[in-house]
Structures are given as structure tokens and as C-alpha cells.
């Protein structure tokens, strides 16, 4: 007999584990007069034994069961043409009726975090559809492993050890962190257990107070800087006093290219061992998939760290210059343009939204206001004569009308600084102040191949690139007697009509 698709029926197999006690939680309210805080999240690796690793993956699989159960319930209701079950309170009522032993060692708080994730995703897609975005999809894909989140008061942090909540009948689950927490323990508000590339991590979210400066040393709201977001230079900044900043992202671009080439070569090497649809893969195939996931996760972590370094460089420079407002050009309009397979790949690897979000988070933490402005035409318009310039090649912008020449990204940043947030005329109301003193910084110094002392193992050796050229005889010895055999030169080159010479 088929079980009714509810939380109670989802566990028809039955695992006799008592869930955690249902507790009624009251939202915490902040005092309006308290200092301003922002929420920041840091990802920390875990050092686990085999038993701890097995239990952590069990929690993630149980969270995936909760997600699959919600999808099954909504599929059943959709077939009956009933209203979907998407509200958080409705889902929690279904969870409370599931009974004991449904989701293994996963406690109620962890299960509710999965329900909250589903509810937020469903209402976000519904809002985008109401606004006319037909590409928005409702959550209907099953997940084998789902992140689990626990809020403050349900977990314990003791130095490098963290107690992850579990059911009352299960043994306490203590895990060890791979590094120190970047936040004080009293500021931590939640932890999230997740898996990325086959490795387990813990996302630690904390309430961090906004930076406070002595009088006369903090960011000045009257000082504005423009920021141009790009690929070669993730951030190009033009300050108010002729100061500029260029953050180079060539190492990040090289990391994307090397990772893509390495991935293609790995796929070509195992193309013959790829299992057919519905066929179980071999042990070597599973090892390859495990290795591919590990390499992909390492690549994402490298790029993410380089992006954070670039944004931290911009915010530190703005604090030293006492910049209170950042006008950031929003280039996300180019994502709607189909520019071909190769250029579309570059745009996806650019990760515009993440660059904007990282810069905004770090700027708000430093007490700097960020405004997104329209950046259309900023790197192709002459700041002197305001005329359109042909598409520049390289990093230099040269105007054929007034003979102006300058750095393309810095010109765009200086023009962005004069634009009004929220729309308005694109013509600058005043003269554009171009940077005179430019500071150069590099993002991704940790990437392999970024320095001369560390060669990228994915890049072929310099002696193996290209052709070695024509072979030539060795030079005559300068002194002493050589023990090598005399060089034999084969010259087969002849002019047309010439007969080969043969000795008599």
C-alpha cells in the first residue's frame, strides 16, 4: 500500500530515533539605540574522524529527505489541483505531525531550517514571476545533501570544538574546526553544516558591529569615488583628489583558463570509461568523479578568496582616502546579450553579482555607503569632449576628436563617480576628475602561477611549449679535447633542377 505523501508517511520505513523536543522560540529584538551591526559569514573547514564524518553526512542526507518530502507533498497537491504547501508555518505544522523517528538524528531545528529554505525559494520565484520573469523556476529538484542551519542557543562553541545539535537519543556530536573563528564567540548567531566538493564545512554567521572612527578620521559623506567593475581589473577606482586604484585580476582569469583546460583534458582521458545511462559506474569512474568534485571545489575556493582580497583592497584604500560614498557601475545588463559561446563563458566566469555583493558587504562594515549607477558608455565616451569613441583596443582609450588619451578603466570609474544613483542624465554635470596618482594592486597572490617562485602544475613546462626550432650543429670546442662524436649534418636542401651529389 502506497503511503500518503506527508511528513508522517515519508518515513514509512521507520527509524526508531526520537526527535528533538519542540521548543517555542521568540524572535530576538534589538534595541534601536544599540550600535549598528551587520551579519557576516565565514566558512571554516572541519577536521573529523570517520565516525564524525559519517554522522555529519547522515544529517545532510536527512535534510535531503526533508526537502524531498516537501517536493512530494506539493507534487501530490498539484495533481489534485490543490493550493501548494509553501508557507513556513504550514510546513512546520506538517513536520510536527510526522511523529518520532522520521528523519534520523536530524533535530527539529535543523529540519525547520530546510523548510525555511524551501519557503524562501518558493516565494522568491513567485515574486519574480509576478514581475514578469518567466525564467524563474519553483523549487522542484531533489537534493541528496542539503545544508542544515542551527540558530543561536542550540549549539555550543568551545575553542576549536563545536557541538552540533542532534536528537536527544543520539550521542553528542562534537566536531573540531580547522582554524580559529574570525569572530568572537559572543557574536556568533548561527552555524550551517554543508558539503562542497566532497568536503564538509561549517558556515559561521556573526553579528559584527560597524566600524567606529575617531572624530575627523572616518569616511566623509561629501567625498565620492567611482568604481568600475571588469574582468582584467575586477575593480578600478577613481578618487576625489586625483587618486586612483587599479586591482589586477589577471591571475584570476588565468585560474579560470587553466581550470577549464584541465577539466577538458580530464574528460577526454576518461571518455572511454564513461558509463552508459542507467549503468552503474566502475570503481575507477567513481574515483574520477570524486577527484573532479574535489578539484572543482578547490577552484571555487581559490576564486572566492581572490575576490574577497580584491574587495578588501578597495575598501581599505577608500578608508585611507576618507571616501564616504562609492558609486559602483552596474554592468549586469550585458548578461542578457548573447555574444557567442566563448564570450558567454567569460561573462559567467566574471561573477558580476558576487563581486558587487562582496564589495557592498565590506563597504557597509567599514561605514561606507554604496550606490549602484548606470555604467553604460562610461568606457567608450571621451571625458573631455563627451563624444563617442570607437571601441578601444587594450587598456588605453584614445579619442580621435580631441586627442585625449587615458586608461580605459580609470576613465570609466571617473565618469561613474559623476553619475546620479537611481537614473538620470548620463552626461556629467561637472568636469570629470581623472586620477593622477594611481596605486596598483594584485588580487590572487595565493593562486598557483601568480609568482615566479610558484609554477602552476597544470601549465606545461616552458621548454615543452611550441617548436624547438631547427637542429643546428654544436659549436666547436673552445679548449681541450671533446669526447663527443663528431656532429653529422644532413643538408637535404637543393635548388630546383640540381641533382643530388653522390661520392665516387
Coordinates of C-alpha atoms in Angstrom, one line a residue:
X1 CA 0.0 0.0 0.0
X2 CA 1.4 3.3 -1.0
X3 CA 1.9 5.8 1.8
X4 CA 0.2 9.2 1.7
X5 CA 2.9 11.8 0.8
X6 CA 3.1 13.6 4.1
X7 CA 5.9 14.0 6.6
X8 CA 4.5 11.2 8.6
X9 CA 4.2 8.9 5.5
X10 CA 7.6 9.8 4.2
X11 CA 9.2 7.7 7.0
X12 CA 7.2 4.5 6.4
X13 CA 10.4 2.6 6.6
X14 CA 10.7 3.8 10.2
X15 CA 13.9 4.5 12.1
X16 CA 13.3 4.4 15.9
X17 CA 15.0 7.6 16.8
X18 CA 13.3 10.2 19.0
X19 CA 13.4 13.7 17.5
X20 CA 14.4 16.7 19.5
X21 CA 11.9 18.4 21.7
X22 CA 9.7 21.0 20.0
X23 CA 10.6 24.4 21.5
X24 CA 8.7 27.6 21.1
X25 CA 11.2 30.3 20.2
X26 CA 10.6 34.0 20.5
X27 CA 12.3 36.3 18.0
X28 CA 15.1 38.4 19.4
X29 CA 14.5 42.2 19.2
X30 CA 17.3 44.7 19.1
X31 CA 17.4 47.9 21.0
X32 CA 17.0 50.8 18.4
X33 CA 19.7 52.8 20.4
X34 CA 22.2 49.9 20.1
X35 CA 25.2 50.2 17.8
X36 CA 24.6 49.3 14.2
X37 CA 25.6 45.7 13.3
X38 CA 25.8 43.7 10.1
X39 CA 25.8 39.9 9.6
X40 CA 28.8 38.3 8.2
X41 CA 29.5 34.6 7.4
X42 CA 32.9 32.8 7.4
X43 CA 33.4 29.3 6.0
X44 CA 35.6 27.1 8.2
X45 CA 36.8 23.6 7.4
X46 CA 36.3 20.6 9.7
X47 CA 38.7 18.0 11.0
X48 CA 36.7 14.9 11.5
X49 CA 37.1 11.2 12.4
X50 CA 35.4 8.6 10.2
X51 CA 32.6 8.3 12.7
X52 CA 32.0 12.0 12.9
X53 CA 32.1 12.3 9.1
X54 CA 29.6 9.5 8.8
X55 CA 27.2 11.2 11.3
X56 CA 27.6 14.7 9.6
X57 CA 26.8 13.2 6.2
X58 CA 23.8 11.4 7.8
X59 CA 22.5 14.8 8.9
X60 CA 22.9 16.2 5.4
X61 CA 21.1 13.2 3.9
X62 CA 18.3 13.5 6.4
X63 CA 17.9 17.2 5.5
X64 CA 17.7 16.0 1.8
X65 CA 14.9 13.6 2.9
X66 CA 13.0 16.6 4.4
X67 CA 13.4 18.5 1.1
X68 CA 12.3 15.5 -1.0
X69 CA 9.3 15.1 1.3
X70 CA 8.2 18.7 0.8
X71 CA 8.5 18.2 -3.0
X72 CA 6.5 15.0 -2.9
X73 CA 3.7 16.7 -0.9
X74 CA 3.5 19.6 -3.4
X75 CA 3.5 17.1 -6.3
X76 CA 0.6 15.3 -4.8
X77 CA -1.3 18.5 -4.2
X78 CA -0.6 19.8 -7.7
X79 CA -2.0 16.6 -9.1
X80 CA -5.2 17.1 -7.1
X81 CA -5.2 20.8 -8.2
X82 CA -4.9 22.0 -4.6
X83 CA -3.0 25.0 -3.3
X84 CA 0.7 24.4 -2.9
X85 CA 2.1 24.0 0.6
X86 CA 4.7 26.7 0.7
X87 CA 4.2 28.7 3.9
X88 CA 6.7 28.2 6.7
X89 CA 4.0 27.9 9.4
X90 CA 2.1 25.3 7.3
X91 CA 5.2 23.3 6.7
X92 CA 6.1 23.4 10.4
X93 CA 2.6 22.0 11.3
X94 CA 3.2 19.1 8.9
X95 CA 6.6 18.5 10.5
X96 CA 5.1 18.4 14.0
X97 CA 2.6 15.7 12.8
X98 CA 5.4 13.5 11.4
X99 CA 6.0 11.7 14.7
X100 CA 9.2 10.3 16.1
X101 CA 11.9 8.5 14.1
X102 CA 11.2 10.1 10.7
X103 CA 14.5 11.9 9.8
X104 CA 17.2 10.0 11.8
X105 CA 19.4 12.1 14.0
X106 CA 18.2 15.4 12.5
X107 CA 16.6 17.5 15.2
X108 CA 13.6 19.8 14.8
X109 CA 15.7 23.0 14.5
X110 CA 17.7 21.5 11.6
X111 CA 14.6 20.3 9.8
X112 CA 12.9 23.7 10.2
X113 CA 15.9 25.3 8.6
X114 CA 15.3 23.2 5.4
X115 CA 11.6 24.2 5.5
X116 CA 12.6 27.8 5.7
X117 CA 14.9 27.4 2.8
X118 CA 12.1 25.9 0.7
X119 CA 9.6 28.6 1.6
X120 CA 12.0 31.4 0.8
X121 CA 12.9 29.8 -2.6
X122 CA 9.2 29.3 -3.5
X123 CA 8.1 32.8 -2.6
X124 CA 11.1 34.3 -4.3
X125 CA 10.3 32.5 -7.5
X126 CA 6.6 33.6 -7.2
X127 CA 7.6 37.2 -6.8
X128 CA 9.8 37.1 -9.9
X129 CA 7.0 35.5 -11.9
X130 CA 4.6 38.3 -10.9
X131 CA 7.2 40.8 -12.0
X132 CA 7.2 39.2 -15.5
X133 CA 10.3 37.0 -15.2
X134 CA 9.2 33.8 -17.0
X135 CA 12.6 32.2 -16.4
X136 CA 12.0 31.9 -12.6
X137 CA 11.6 28.3 -11.6
X138 CA 9.9 26.9 -8.5
X139 CA 12.0 24.5 -6.3
X140 CA 11.2 21.1 -7.7
X141 CA 14.6 19.3 -7.9
X142 CA 15.6 16.8 -5.3
X143 CA 18.8 17.2 -3.4
X144 CA 20.8 14.4 -2.0
X145 CA 22.6 16.6 0.6
X146 CA 21.0 19.7 1.9
X147 CA 22.7 22.3 4.2
X148 CA 21.4 22.4 7.8
X149 CA 21.4 25.6 9.9
X150 CA 21.1 26.0 13.6
X151 CA 20.5 29.3 15.3
X152 CA 22.0 30.7 18.5
X153 CA 21.2 28.8 21.6
X154 CA 21.1 25.4 20.0
X155 CA 24.8 24.8 19.6
X156 CA 27.9 25.2 21.7
X157 CA 31.3 26.6 20.8
X158 CA 34.3 25.7 23.0
X159 CA 37.6 26.9 21.4
X160 CA 38.2 24.9 18.3
X161 CA 35.3 22.5 19.2
X162 CA 31.7 22.9 18.2
X163 CA 28.8 20.7 19.4
X164 CA 26.3 20.2 16.6
X165 CA 22.7 19.6 17.8
X166 CA 21.2 16.1 17.3
X167 CA 18.2 14.2 18.7
X168 CA 18.1 13.5 22.4
X169 CA 18.5 9.8 21.9
X170 CA 21.8 10.3 19.9
X171 CA 25.2 10.8 21.4
X172 CA 26.5 14.4 21.4
X173 CA 28.2 15.3 18.1
X174 CA 31.4 17.3 18.7
X175 CA 33.5 18.4 15.7
X176 CA 36.8 20.2 15.5
X177 CA 37.4 23.3 13.4
X178 CA 40.4 23.5 11.1
X179 CA 41.2 27.1 12.1
X180 CA 40.3 29.8 14.6
X181 CA 37.0 31.6 14.3
X182 CA 37.3 35.1 12.8
X183 CA 34.6 36.4 15.2
X184 CA 34.3 36.4 19.0
X185 CA 32.1 33.6 20.3
X186 CA 29.6 36.0 21.8
X187 CA 28.9 37.5 18.3
X188 CA 28.1 34.2 16.6
X189 CA 24.4 33.9 15.8
X190 CA 24.1 30.7 13.7
X191 CA 26.1 27.8 12.1
X192 CA 25.4 25.9 8.9
X193 CA 26.7 22.5 8.1
X194 CA 27.3 21.9 4.3
X195 CA 29.3 19.9 1.8
X196 CA 31.3 21.3 -1.0
X197 CA 33.4 19.2 -3.4
X198 CA 33.2 16.2 -1.1
X199 CA 34.5 18.2 1.9
X200 CA 32.5 19.3 5.0
X201 CA 32.4 22.9 6.1
X202 CA 30.8 25.0 8.7
X203 CA 29.5 28.4 7.8
X204 CA 29.6 30.6 10.9
X205 CA 27.4 33.7 10.9
X206 CA 28.0 36.5 13.4
X207 CA 26.8 40.0 14.2
X208 CA 29.7 42.3 13.6
X209 CA 29.4 46.0 14.7
X210 CA 30.0 48.6 12.0
X211 CA 33.4 50.3 12.3
X212 CA 33.6 53.4 14.5
X213 CA 36.3 56.0 13.8
X214 CA 37.7 58.9 15.9
X215 CA 36.3 62.4 15.1
X216 CA 37.7 63.7 11.8
X217 CA 39.1 60.4 10.7
X218 CA 36.1 58.5 9.5
X219 CA 34.6 58.3 6.0
X220 CA 33.3 61.7 4.8
X221 CA 29.9 61.5 3.0
X222 CA 30.9 64.5 0.9
X223 CA 33.8 62.5 -0.7
X224 CA 32.7 60.3 -3.5
X225 CA 34.6 57.7 -5.6
X226 CA 33.6 55.8 -8.7
X227 CA 34.2 52.1 -9.1
X228 CA 34.3 50.3 -12.5
X229 CA 33.8 46.5 -12.4
X230 CA 35.7 44.5 -15.0
X231 CA 37.4 41.2 -15.9
X232 CA 41.0 42.1 -16.3
X233 CA 40.7 44.7 -13.5
X234 CA 37.9 43.5 -11.0
X235 CA 37.9 47.0 -9.5
X236 CA 39.1 50.3 -10.9
X237 CA 38.6 53.2 -8.5
X238 CA 38.8 56.9 -9.2
X239 CA 39.0 59.1 -6.0
X240 CA 38.1 62.7 -5.4
X241 CA 41.6 64.2 -5.1
X242 CA 43.2 62.7 -8.3
X243 CA 43.9 59.4 -6.5
X244 CA 43.2 56.1 -8.3
X245 CA 43.4 52.4 -7.6
X246 CA 43.7 49.5 -10.1
X247 CA 43.3 45.9 -8.8
X248 CA 44.6 43.4 -11.3
X249 CA 42.7 40.2 -11.8
X250 CA 44.8 38.6 -14.4
X251 CA 45.8 35.8 -12.0
X252 CA 42.0 35.0 -11.5
X253 CA 41.5 34.9 -15.3
X254 CA 44.4 32.6 -15.7
X255 CA 43.0 30.4 -13.0
X256 CA 39.7 30.1 -14.9
X257 CA 41.5 29.3 -18.1
X258 CA 43.8 26.7 -16.6
X259 CA 40.9 25.0 -14.7
X260 CA 38.9 24.9 -17.9
X261 CA 41.7 23.3 -19.9
X262 CA 42.5 20.9 -17.1
X263 CA 38.8 19.8 -16.9
X264 CA 38.6 19.2 -20.7
X265 CA 41.8 17.1 -20.7
X266 CA 40.4 15.0 -17.8
X267 CA 37.1 14.4 -19.6
X268 CA 38.9 13.4 -22.8
X269 CA 41.1 11.0 -20.8
X270 CA 38.1 9.2 -19.3
X271 CA 35.7 9.4 -22.2
X272 CA 36.1 5.7 -23.0
X273 CA 35.2 4.7 -19.4
X274 CA 32.1 6.8 -19.2
X275 CA 29.2 4.6 -18.1
X276 CA 26.0 4.4 -20.3
X277 CA 22.8 5.9 -19.0
X278 CA 21.4 3.6 -16.3
X279 CA 24.7 1.7 -16.0
X280 CA 26.5 1.6 -12.7
X281 CA 29.9 3.1 -12.9
X282 CA 33.1 1.3 -12.1
X283 CA 35.3 1.9 -9.1
X284 CA 37.8 3.9 -11.3
X285 CA 34.9 6.0 -12.6
X286 CA 33.8 6.8 -9.1
X287 CA 37.3 7.8 -8.2
X288 CA 37.4 10.1 -11.2
X289 CA 34.1 11.7 -10.2
X290 CA 35.3 12.1 -6.6
X291 CA 38.6 13.7 -7.9
X292 CA 36.6 16.0 -10.2
X293 CA 34.4 17.2 -7.4
X294 CA 37.4 17.9 -5.2
X295 CA 39.2 19.9 -8.0
X296 CA 36.1 21.9 -8.7
X297 CA 35.6 22.8 -5.1
X298 CA 39.2 23.8 -4.8
X299 CA 38.9 26.0 -7.9
X300 CA 35.8 27.8 -6.4
X301 CA 37.5 28.4 -3.1
X302 CA 40.6 29.9 -4.8
X303 CA 38.5 32.3 -6.9
X304 CA 36.3 33.2 -4.0
X305 CA 39.4 34.1 -1.9
X306 CA 40.8 36.2 -4.7
X307 CA 37.5 38.1 -5.0
X308 CA 37.5 38.8 -1.3
X309 CA 41.1 40.1 -1.4
X310 CA 40.2 42.5 -4.3
X311 CA 37.2 43.9 -2.4
X312 CA 39.2 44.2 0.8
X313 CA 41.9 46.2 -1.1
X314 CA 39.3 48.6 -2.4
X315 CA 37.6 49.2 0.9
X316 CA 41.0 49.7 2.7
X317 CA 42.0 52.2 0.1
X318 CA 38.7 54.1 0.4
X319 CA 39.1 54.2 4.2
X320 CA 42.5 55.7 3.9
X321 CA 41.2 58.3 1.4
X322 CA 38.2 59.0 3.7
X323 CA 35.7 58.2 0.9
X324 CA 32.2 58.1 2.3
X325 CA 30.2 57.1 -0.8
X326 CA 31.1 54.6 -3.6
X327 CA 29.3 54.9 -6.9
X328 CA 29.6 51.4 -8.4
X329 CA 28.8 50.8 -12.1
X330 CA 26.2 48.0 -12.5
X331 CA 27.2 46.0 -15.7
X332 CA 24.6 43.2 -15.3
X333 CA 22.7 44.4 -18.4
X334 CA 25.3 42.7 -20.6
X335 CA 24.2 39.3 -19.2
X336 CA 21.0 39.5 -21.4
X337 CA 23.0 39.8 -24.6
X338 CA 24.0 36.6 -26.4
X339 CA 27.6 37.2 -27.5
X340 CA 28.6 33.8 -28.6
X341 CA 29.8 30.7 -26.8
X342 CA 33.2 31.9 -25.8
X343 CA 32.2 35.4 -24.6
X344 CA 29.2 34.0 -22.7
X345 CA 31.6 31.7 -20.8
X346 CA 33.7 34.7 -19.9
X347 CA 30.7 36.5 -18.6
X348 CA 29.7 33.5 -16.5
X349 CA 33.2 33.3 -15.0
X350 CA 33.1 37.0 -14.3
X351 CA 30.6 36.5 -11.5
X352 CA 29.3 40.1 -11.5
X353 CA 26.7 39.7 -8.8
X354 CA 29.2 38.2 -6.4
X355 CA 31.7 41.0 -7.0
X356 CA 29.1 43.6 -6.3
X357 CA 27.8 41.8 -3.2
X358 CA 31.3 41.3 -1.7
X359 CA 32.2 44.9 -2.2
X360 CA 28.9 46.1 -0.7
X361 CA 29.2 43.9 2.4
X362 CA 32.8 45.0 3.1
X363 CA 32.0 48.7 2.5
X364 CA 28.9 48.7 4.8
X365 CA 31.0 47.1 7.5
X366 CA 33.5 49.9 7.1
X367 CA 30.8 52.6 7.3
X368 CA 30.8 53.4 3.6
X369 CA 27.6 53.9 1.6
X370 CA 27.4 52.1 -1.8
X371 CA 25.1 53.2 -4.7
X372 CA 24.7 51.3 -7.9
X373 CA 24.6 53.6 -11.0
X374 CA 24.2 53.0 -14.8
X375 CA 27.6 52.4 -16.3
X376 CA 26.5 52.4 -20.0
X377 CA 29.0 54.1 -22.2
X378 CA 31.5 55.1 -19.5
X379 CA 34.5 53.3 -21.1
X380 CA 33.7 54.3 -24.6
X381 CA 32.9 58.1 -24.1
X382 CA 35.6 60.7 -24.1
X383 CA 35.6 62.6 -20.7
X384 CA 36.9 65.8 -22.4
X385 CA 34.6 66.3 -25.4
X386 CA 31.8 63.9 -24.4
X387 CA 31.9 62.3 -27.8
X388 CA 31.6 58.6 -28.6
X389 CA 35.0 56.9 -29.1
X390 CA 35.4 53.8 -31.3
X391 CA 35.8 50.6 -29.4
X392 CA 39.3 50.8 -27.8
X393 CA 41.8 48.0 -28.1
X394 CA 43.6 47.1 -24.9
X395 CA 43.5 49.2 -21.8
X396 CA 44.1 52.6 -23.4
X397 CA 41.3 55.0 -24.6
X398 CA 42.3 57.4 -27.3
X399 CA 39.8 60.0 -28.6
X400 CA 40.2 60.8 -32.4
X401 CA 38.3 64.1 -31.9
X402 CA 40.3 65.9 -29.2
X403 CA 43.4 63.7 -29.0
X404 CA 42.6 62.7 -25.4
X405 CA 44.3 59.5 -24.1
X406 CA 44.0 57.7 -20.8
X407 CA 43.4 54.4 -19.1
X408 CA 40.2 53.0 -20.2
X409 CA 39.1 51.6 -16.8
X410 CA 40.1 54.7 -14.8
X411 CA 38.2 56.9 -17.3
X412 CA 35.1 54.8 -16.8
X413 CA 35.5 55.0 -13.0
X414 CA 35.9 58.7 -13.0
X415 CA 32.7 59.1 -15.2
X416 CA 30.8 56.7 -12.9
X417 CA 31.7 58.9 -9.9
X418 CA 29.7 61.8 -11.5
X419 CA 26.5 59.9 -12.3
X420 CA 23.4 60.1 -10.2
X421 CA 22.1 56.9 -8.4
X422 CA 18.7 55.8 -9.5
X423 CA 18.8 57.0 -13.0
X424 CA 19.1 60.5 -14.6
X425 CA 21.2 62.1 -17.3
X426 CA 24.3 60.3 -18.2
X427 CA 26.1 63.5 -19.2
X428 CA 28.3 64.5 -16.2
X429 CA 27.2 67.8 -14.6
X430 CA 30.8 68.9 -14.0
X431 CA 34.2 68.2 -15.4
X432 CA 35.4 64.6 -14.8
X433 CA 38.4 64.5 -12.4
X434 CA 40.8 61.9 -13.8
X435 CA 43.3 60.2 -11.4
X436 CA 46.8 61.4 -11.5
X437 CA 48.4 59.1 -8.8
X438 CA 47.4 55.5 -9.4
X439 CA 48.0 52.7 -7.0
X440 CA 48.4 49.2 -8.5
X441 CA 47.5 46.1 -6.5
X442 CA 47.1 42.4 -7.5
X443 CA 44.4 40.0 -6.4
X444 CA 45.0 36.3 -6.1
X445 CA 48.6 36.2 -4.9
X446 CA 47.8 32.8 -3.5
X447 CA 47.0 31.3 -6.9
X448 CA 49.5 28.9 -8.4
X449 CA 51.5 30.6 -11.1
X450 CA 50.8 34.1 -9.8
X451 CA 54.5 34.4 -8.7
X452 CA 57.8 33.3 -10.2
X453 CA 58.6 31.1 -7.3
X454 CA 55.4 29.0 -7.7
X455 CA 54.7 27.4 -11.0
X456 CA 51.2 26.2 -11.9
X457 CA 51.4 22.4 -12.2
X458 CA 48.6 22.5 -14.8
X459 CA 50.7 24.6 -17.1
X460 CA 53.2 22.8 -19.3
X461 CA 56.9 23.5 -18.8
X462 CA 58.4 26.3 -20.7
X463 CA 60.7 24.0 -22.6
X464 CA 57.8 21.9 -23.8
X465 CA 55.8 24.7 -25.4
X466 CA 55.8 25.3 -29.2
X467 CA 58.5 24.1 -31.6
X468 CA 62.1 23.7 -30.6
X469 CA 63.3 25.1 -33.9
X470 CA 65.7 23.6 -36.5
X471 CA 68.5 21.5 -35.3
X472 CA 72.0 23.0 -35.6
X473 CA 75.4 21.5 -35.0
X474 CA 77.1 22.1 -31.7
X475 CA 79.7 25.0 -31.6
X476 CA 83.3 23.9 -31.9
X477 CA 85.1 23.3 -28.6
X478 CA 86.9 26.3 -27.2
X479 CA 89.6 24.4 -25.4
X480 CA 90.6 20.8 -24.6
X481 CA 89.6 17.7 -26.4
X482 CA 85.9 16.7 -26.7
X483 CA 84.9 13.2 -26.1
X484 CA 81.7 13.5 -28.1
X485 CA 81.2 12.0 -31.5
X486 CA 81.5 14.5 -34.5
X487 CA 78.2 16.0 -35.5
X488 CA 76.7 14.6 -38.6
X489 CA 74.8 17.4 -40.6
X490 CA 72.3 16.2 -43.1
X491 CA 71.6 19.0 -45.6
X492 CA 68.9 17.8 -47.9
X493 CA 68.1 21.3 -49.3
X494 CA 68.6 21.6 -53.1
X495 CA 67.7 24.2 -55.6
X496 CA 65.2 23.3 -58.4
X497 CA 67.0 21.2 -61.1
X498 CA 70.0 20.4 -59.0
X499 CA 71.0 16.7 -58.9
X500 CA 72.0 15.1 -55.6
X501 CA 75.7 14.6 -55.2
X502 CA 76.9 11.1 -54.5
X503 CA 80.5 10.3 -53.7
X504 CA 82.5 8.1 -56.2

